[in-house]
Short mmCIF file of C-alpha atoms and ligand atoms in Angstrom, two decimals:
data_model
loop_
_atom_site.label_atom_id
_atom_site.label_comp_id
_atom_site.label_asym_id
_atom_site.label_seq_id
_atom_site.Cartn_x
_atom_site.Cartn_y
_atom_site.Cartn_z
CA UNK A 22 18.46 8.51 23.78
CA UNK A 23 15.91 9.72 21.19
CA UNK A 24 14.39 6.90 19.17
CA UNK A 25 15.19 5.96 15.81
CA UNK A 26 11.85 6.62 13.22
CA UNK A 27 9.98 2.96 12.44
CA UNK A 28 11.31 1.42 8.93
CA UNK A 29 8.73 1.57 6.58
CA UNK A 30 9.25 -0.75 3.36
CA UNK A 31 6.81 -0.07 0.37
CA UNK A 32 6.32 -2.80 -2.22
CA UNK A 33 5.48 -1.07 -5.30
CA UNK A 34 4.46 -2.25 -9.33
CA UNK A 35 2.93 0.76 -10.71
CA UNK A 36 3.25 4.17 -10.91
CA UNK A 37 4.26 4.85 -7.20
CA UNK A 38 1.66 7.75 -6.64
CA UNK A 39 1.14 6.39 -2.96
CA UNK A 40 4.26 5.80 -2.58
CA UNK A 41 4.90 9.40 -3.40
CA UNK A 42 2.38 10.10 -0.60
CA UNK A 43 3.76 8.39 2.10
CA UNK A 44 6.99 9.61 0.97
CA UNK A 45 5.79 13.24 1.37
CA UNK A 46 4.31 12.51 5.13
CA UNK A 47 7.21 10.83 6.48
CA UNK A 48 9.27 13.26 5.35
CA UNK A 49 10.35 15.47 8.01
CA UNK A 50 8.52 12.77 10.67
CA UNK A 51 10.54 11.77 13.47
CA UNK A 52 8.11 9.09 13.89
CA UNK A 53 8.36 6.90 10.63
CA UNK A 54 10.16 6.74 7.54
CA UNK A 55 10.15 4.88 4.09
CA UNK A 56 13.53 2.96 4.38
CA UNK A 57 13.05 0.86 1.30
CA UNK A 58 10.98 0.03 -1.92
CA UNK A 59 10.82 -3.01 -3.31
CA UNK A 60 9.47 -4.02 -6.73
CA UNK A 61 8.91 -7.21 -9.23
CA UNK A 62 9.43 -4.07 -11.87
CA UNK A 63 12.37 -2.01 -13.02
CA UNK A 64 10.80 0.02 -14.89
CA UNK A 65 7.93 1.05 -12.36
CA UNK A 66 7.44 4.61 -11.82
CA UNK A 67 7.77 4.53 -8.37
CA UNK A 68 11.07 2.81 -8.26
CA UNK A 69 12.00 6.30 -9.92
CA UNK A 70 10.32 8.46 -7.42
CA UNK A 71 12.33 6.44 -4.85
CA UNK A 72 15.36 6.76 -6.08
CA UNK A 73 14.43 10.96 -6.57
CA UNK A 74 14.01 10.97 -2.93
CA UNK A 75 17.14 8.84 -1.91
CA UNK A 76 15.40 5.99 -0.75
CA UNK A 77 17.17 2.52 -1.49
CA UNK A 78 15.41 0.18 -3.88
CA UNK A 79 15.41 -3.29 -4.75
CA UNK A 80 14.00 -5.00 -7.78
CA UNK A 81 12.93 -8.97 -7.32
CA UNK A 82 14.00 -11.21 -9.22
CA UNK A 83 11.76 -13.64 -8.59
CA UNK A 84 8.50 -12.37 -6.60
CA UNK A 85 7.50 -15.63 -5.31
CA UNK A 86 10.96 -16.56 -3.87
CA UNK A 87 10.25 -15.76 -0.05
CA UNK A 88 13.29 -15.96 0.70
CA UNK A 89 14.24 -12.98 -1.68
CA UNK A 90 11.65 -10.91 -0.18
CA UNK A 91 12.18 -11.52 3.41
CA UNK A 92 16.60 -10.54 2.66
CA UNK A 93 14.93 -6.92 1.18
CA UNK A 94 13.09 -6.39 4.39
CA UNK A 95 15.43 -7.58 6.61
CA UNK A 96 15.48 -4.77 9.42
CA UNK A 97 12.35 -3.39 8.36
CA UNK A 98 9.36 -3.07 10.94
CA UNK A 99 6.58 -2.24 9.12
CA UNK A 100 5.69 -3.22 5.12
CA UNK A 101 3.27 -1.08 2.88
CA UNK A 102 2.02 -3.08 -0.26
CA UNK A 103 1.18 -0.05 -2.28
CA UNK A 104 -0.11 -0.91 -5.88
CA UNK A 105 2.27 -4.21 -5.75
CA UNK A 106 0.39 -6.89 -7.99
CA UNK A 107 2.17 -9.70 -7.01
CA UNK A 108 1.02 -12.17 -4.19
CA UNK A 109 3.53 -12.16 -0.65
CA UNK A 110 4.59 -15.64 -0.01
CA UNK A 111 2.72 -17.05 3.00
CA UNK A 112 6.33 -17.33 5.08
CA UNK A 113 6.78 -13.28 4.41
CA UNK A 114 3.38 -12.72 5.29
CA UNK A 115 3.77 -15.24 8.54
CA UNK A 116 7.09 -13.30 9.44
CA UNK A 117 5.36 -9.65 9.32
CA UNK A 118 1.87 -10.63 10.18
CA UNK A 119 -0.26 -7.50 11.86
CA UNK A 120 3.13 -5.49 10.36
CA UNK A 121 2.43 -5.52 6.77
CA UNK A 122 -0.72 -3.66 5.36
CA UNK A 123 -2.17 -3.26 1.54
CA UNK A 124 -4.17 0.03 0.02
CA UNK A 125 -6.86 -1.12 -2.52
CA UNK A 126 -8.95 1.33 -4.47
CA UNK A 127 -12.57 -0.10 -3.05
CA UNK A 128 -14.82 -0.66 0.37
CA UNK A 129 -13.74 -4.33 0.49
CA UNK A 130 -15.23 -6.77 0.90
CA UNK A 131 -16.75 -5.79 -1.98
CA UNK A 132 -14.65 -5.95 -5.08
CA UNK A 133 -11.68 -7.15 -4.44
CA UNK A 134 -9.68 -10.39 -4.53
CA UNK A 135 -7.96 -11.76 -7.33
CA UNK A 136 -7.67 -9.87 -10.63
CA UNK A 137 -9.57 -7.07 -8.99
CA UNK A 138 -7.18 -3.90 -9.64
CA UNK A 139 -6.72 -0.90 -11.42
CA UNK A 140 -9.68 0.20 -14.10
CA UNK A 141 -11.56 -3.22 -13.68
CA UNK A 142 -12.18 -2.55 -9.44
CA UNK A 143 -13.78 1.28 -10.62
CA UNK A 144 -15.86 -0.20 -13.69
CA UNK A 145 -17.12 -3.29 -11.23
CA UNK A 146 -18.17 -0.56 -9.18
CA UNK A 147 -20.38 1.48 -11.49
CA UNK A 148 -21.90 -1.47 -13.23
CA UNK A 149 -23.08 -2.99 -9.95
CA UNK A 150 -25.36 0.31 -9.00
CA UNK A 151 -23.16 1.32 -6.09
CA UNK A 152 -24.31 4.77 -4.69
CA UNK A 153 -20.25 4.71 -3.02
CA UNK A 154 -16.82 3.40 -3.55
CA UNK A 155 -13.62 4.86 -1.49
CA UNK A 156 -10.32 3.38 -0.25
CA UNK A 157 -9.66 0.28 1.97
CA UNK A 158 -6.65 0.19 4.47
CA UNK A 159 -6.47 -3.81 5.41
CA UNK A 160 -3.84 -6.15 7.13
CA UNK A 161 -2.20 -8.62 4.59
CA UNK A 162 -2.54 -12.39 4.72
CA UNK A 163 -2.05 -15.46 2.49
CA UNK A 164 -5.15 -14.08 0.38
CA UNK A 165 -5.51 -11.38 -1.81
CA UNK A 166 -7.63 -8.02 0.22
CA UNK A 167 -9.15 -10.60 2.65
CA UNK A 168 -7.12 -9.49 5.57
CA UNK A 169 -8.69 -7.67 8.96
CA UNK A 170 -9.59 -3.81 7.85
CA UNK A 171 -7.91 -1.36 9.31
CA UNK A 172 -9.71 1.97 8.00
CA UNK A 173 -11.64 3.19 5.21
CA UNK A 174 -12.39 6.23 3.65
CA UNK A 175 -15.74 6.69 1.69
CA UNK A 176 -16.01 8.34 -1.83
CA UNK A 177 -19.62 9.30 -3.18
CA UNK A 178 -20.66 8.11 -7.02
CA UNK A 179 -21.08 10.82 -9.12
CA UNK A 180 -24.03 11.24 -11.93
CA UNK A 181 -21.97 10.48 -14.89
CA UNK A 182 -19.06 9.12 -13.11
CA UNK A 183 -16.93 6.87 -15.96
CA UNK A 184 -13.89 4.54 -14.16
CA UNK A 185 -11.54 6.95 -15.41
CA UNK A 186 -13.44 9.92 -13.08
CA UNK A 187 -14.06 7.81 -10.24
CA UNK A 188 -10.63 6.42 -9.40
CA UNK A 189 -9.14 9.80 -9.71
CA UNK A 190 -10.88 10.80 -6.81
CA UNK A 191 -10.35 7.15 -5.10
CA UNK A 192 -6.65 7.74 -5.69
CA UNK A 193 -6.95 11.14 -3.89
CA UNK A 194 -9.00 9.34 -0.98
CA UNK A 195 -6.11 6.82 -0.90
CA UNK A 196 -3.65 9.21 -0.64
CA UNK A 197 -4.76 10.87 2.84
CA UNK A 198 -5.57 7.54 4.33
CA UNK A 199 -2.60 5.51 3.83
CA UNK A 200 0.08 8.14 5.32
CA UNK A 201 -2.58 8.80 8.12
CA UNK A 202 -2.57 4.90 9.27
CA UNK A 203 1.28 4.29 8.28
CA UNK A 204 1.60 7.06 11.28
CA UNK A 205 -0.55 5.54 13.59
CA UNK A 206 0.59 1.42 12.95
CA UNK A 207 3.97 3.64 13.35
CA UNK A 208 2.95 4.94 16.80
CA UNK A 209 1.62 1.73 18.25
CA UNK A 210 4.78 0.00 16.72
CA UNK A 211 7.21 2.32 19.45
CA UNK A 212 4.57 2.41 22.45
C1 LIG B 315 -3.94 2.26 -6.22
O1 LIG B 315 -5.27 2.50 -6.64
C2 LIG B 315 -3.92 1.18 -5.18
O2 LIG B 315 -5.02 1.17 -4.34
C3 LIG B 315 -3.94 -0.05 -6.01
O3 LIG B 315 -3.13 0.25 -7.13
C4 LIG B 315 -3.11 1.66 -7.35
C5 LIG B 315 -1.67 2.07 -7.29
O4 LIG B 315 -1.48 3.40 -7.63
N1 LIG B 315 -3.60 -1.21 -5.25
P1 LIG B 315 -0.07 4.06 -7.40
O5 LIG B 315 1.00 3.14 -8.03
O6 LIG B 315 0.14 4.22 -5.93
O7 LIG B 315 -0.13 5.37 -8.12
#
C-alpha cells in the first residue's frame, strides 16, 4: 500500500505569500501536502489563494478558543504558522508539540517576541547596526518565537537598505526555507 502524503495545516493572517510557497512545493509531492488553512481573518489574502488552489479553509471565530482550533486540525499531522498573528493556546500547542512550526522574518533570538512582526522586525534590524538579518524556522510553544530553532537562512544588509528593501529579500529567503523544512519535518514524520 503506498502511503498517504503528511497533512500539512497552515495558519495564516496576512497576505498568504508563504503559504503560496508551500502550496507550490507540495504540489505534485507525494510526500506532503497542505490539507487545510486556517485563519482569525476572512478577508486575508491567503484564505483566497487557498481557496484558488482547492484547499479547504476555515476562519476562527474566536482565536483563543482551543478548542476551536484543535476541531480545524483534527486529522492533521503537521501545523505551519505562516504570518498568523494570533497566539496558539497552550493545549493546541501541548497537543502538536515538535509538530507545529512558525516562519518569522529575523535570526531569532534577536528580534522577535511579542509585537515583533511585519515592518517593525526589518526597521529594529537596521536601527540596531546589524551587518545581517534572514529567516528563522523554529518549533512553536506557549511563547511567541521562543521555541527550539529548526533552520535559518542568512540575508546580508545592504548599503542603503530601508525596511521596505530588506524584507523583500527576507520574504524571498523565507520562501525557500519553509517548503525545504515542511519536506523534511514531513519525511521524519513517515520514517
Ligand atoms: C512573513 O514575513 C512571516 O515571516 C511573518 O509574516 C510574514 C507573512 O507574510 N511571520 P505572508 O503572509 O506569508 O506573505
Amino acid at each position: 500500500m503506498t502511503e498517504q502524503p503528511v497533512r500539512v495545516a497552515v495558519l495564516v493572517s496576512g497576505g498568504g505569500t508563504n503559504l503560496q510557497a508551500l502550496l507550490d512545493a507540495l504540489h505534485d509531492s507525494t510526500l506532503a501536502r497542505v490539507a487545510r488553512v486556517i485563519s482569525n481573518r476572512p478577508d486575508a489574502g491567503a484564505i483566497g489563494r487557498a481557496r484558488r488552489s482547492a484547499v479547504p479553509t476555515t476562519i476562527l471565530r474566536d482565536p483563543s478558543d482551543a478548542a476551536e482550533l484543535l476541531a480545524a486540525l483534527e486529522g492533521m499531522q503537521l501545523v505551519v504558522l505562516a504570518g498568523y498573528l494570533k497566539l496558539v493556546p497552550a493545549p493546541v500547542v501541548s497537543q502538536f508539540r515538535g509538530r507545529m512550526i512558525n516562519i518569522h522574518p529575523a535570526l531569532l533570538p534577536a528580534f522577535g517576541g511579542p509585537g515583533m512582526y511585519g515592518q517593525r522586525v526589518h526597521a529594529a534590524v537596521l536601527a540596531s547596526g546589524a551587518t545581517e538579518s534572514g529567516a528563522t524556522v523554529h518549533f512553536v510553544d506557549e511563547v511567541f518565537d521562543r521555541g527550539a530553532i529548526i533552520a535559518q537562512e542568512r540575508v546580508r544588509i545592504e548599503p542603503g537598505d530601508t525596511p521596505e528593501r530588506l524584507a523583500a529579500r527576507v520574504l524571498e529567503a523565507e520562501h525557500r526555507l519553509l517548503p525545504r523544512v515542511v519536506l523534511e519535518l514531513a519525511r521524519r514524520i513517515r520514517e
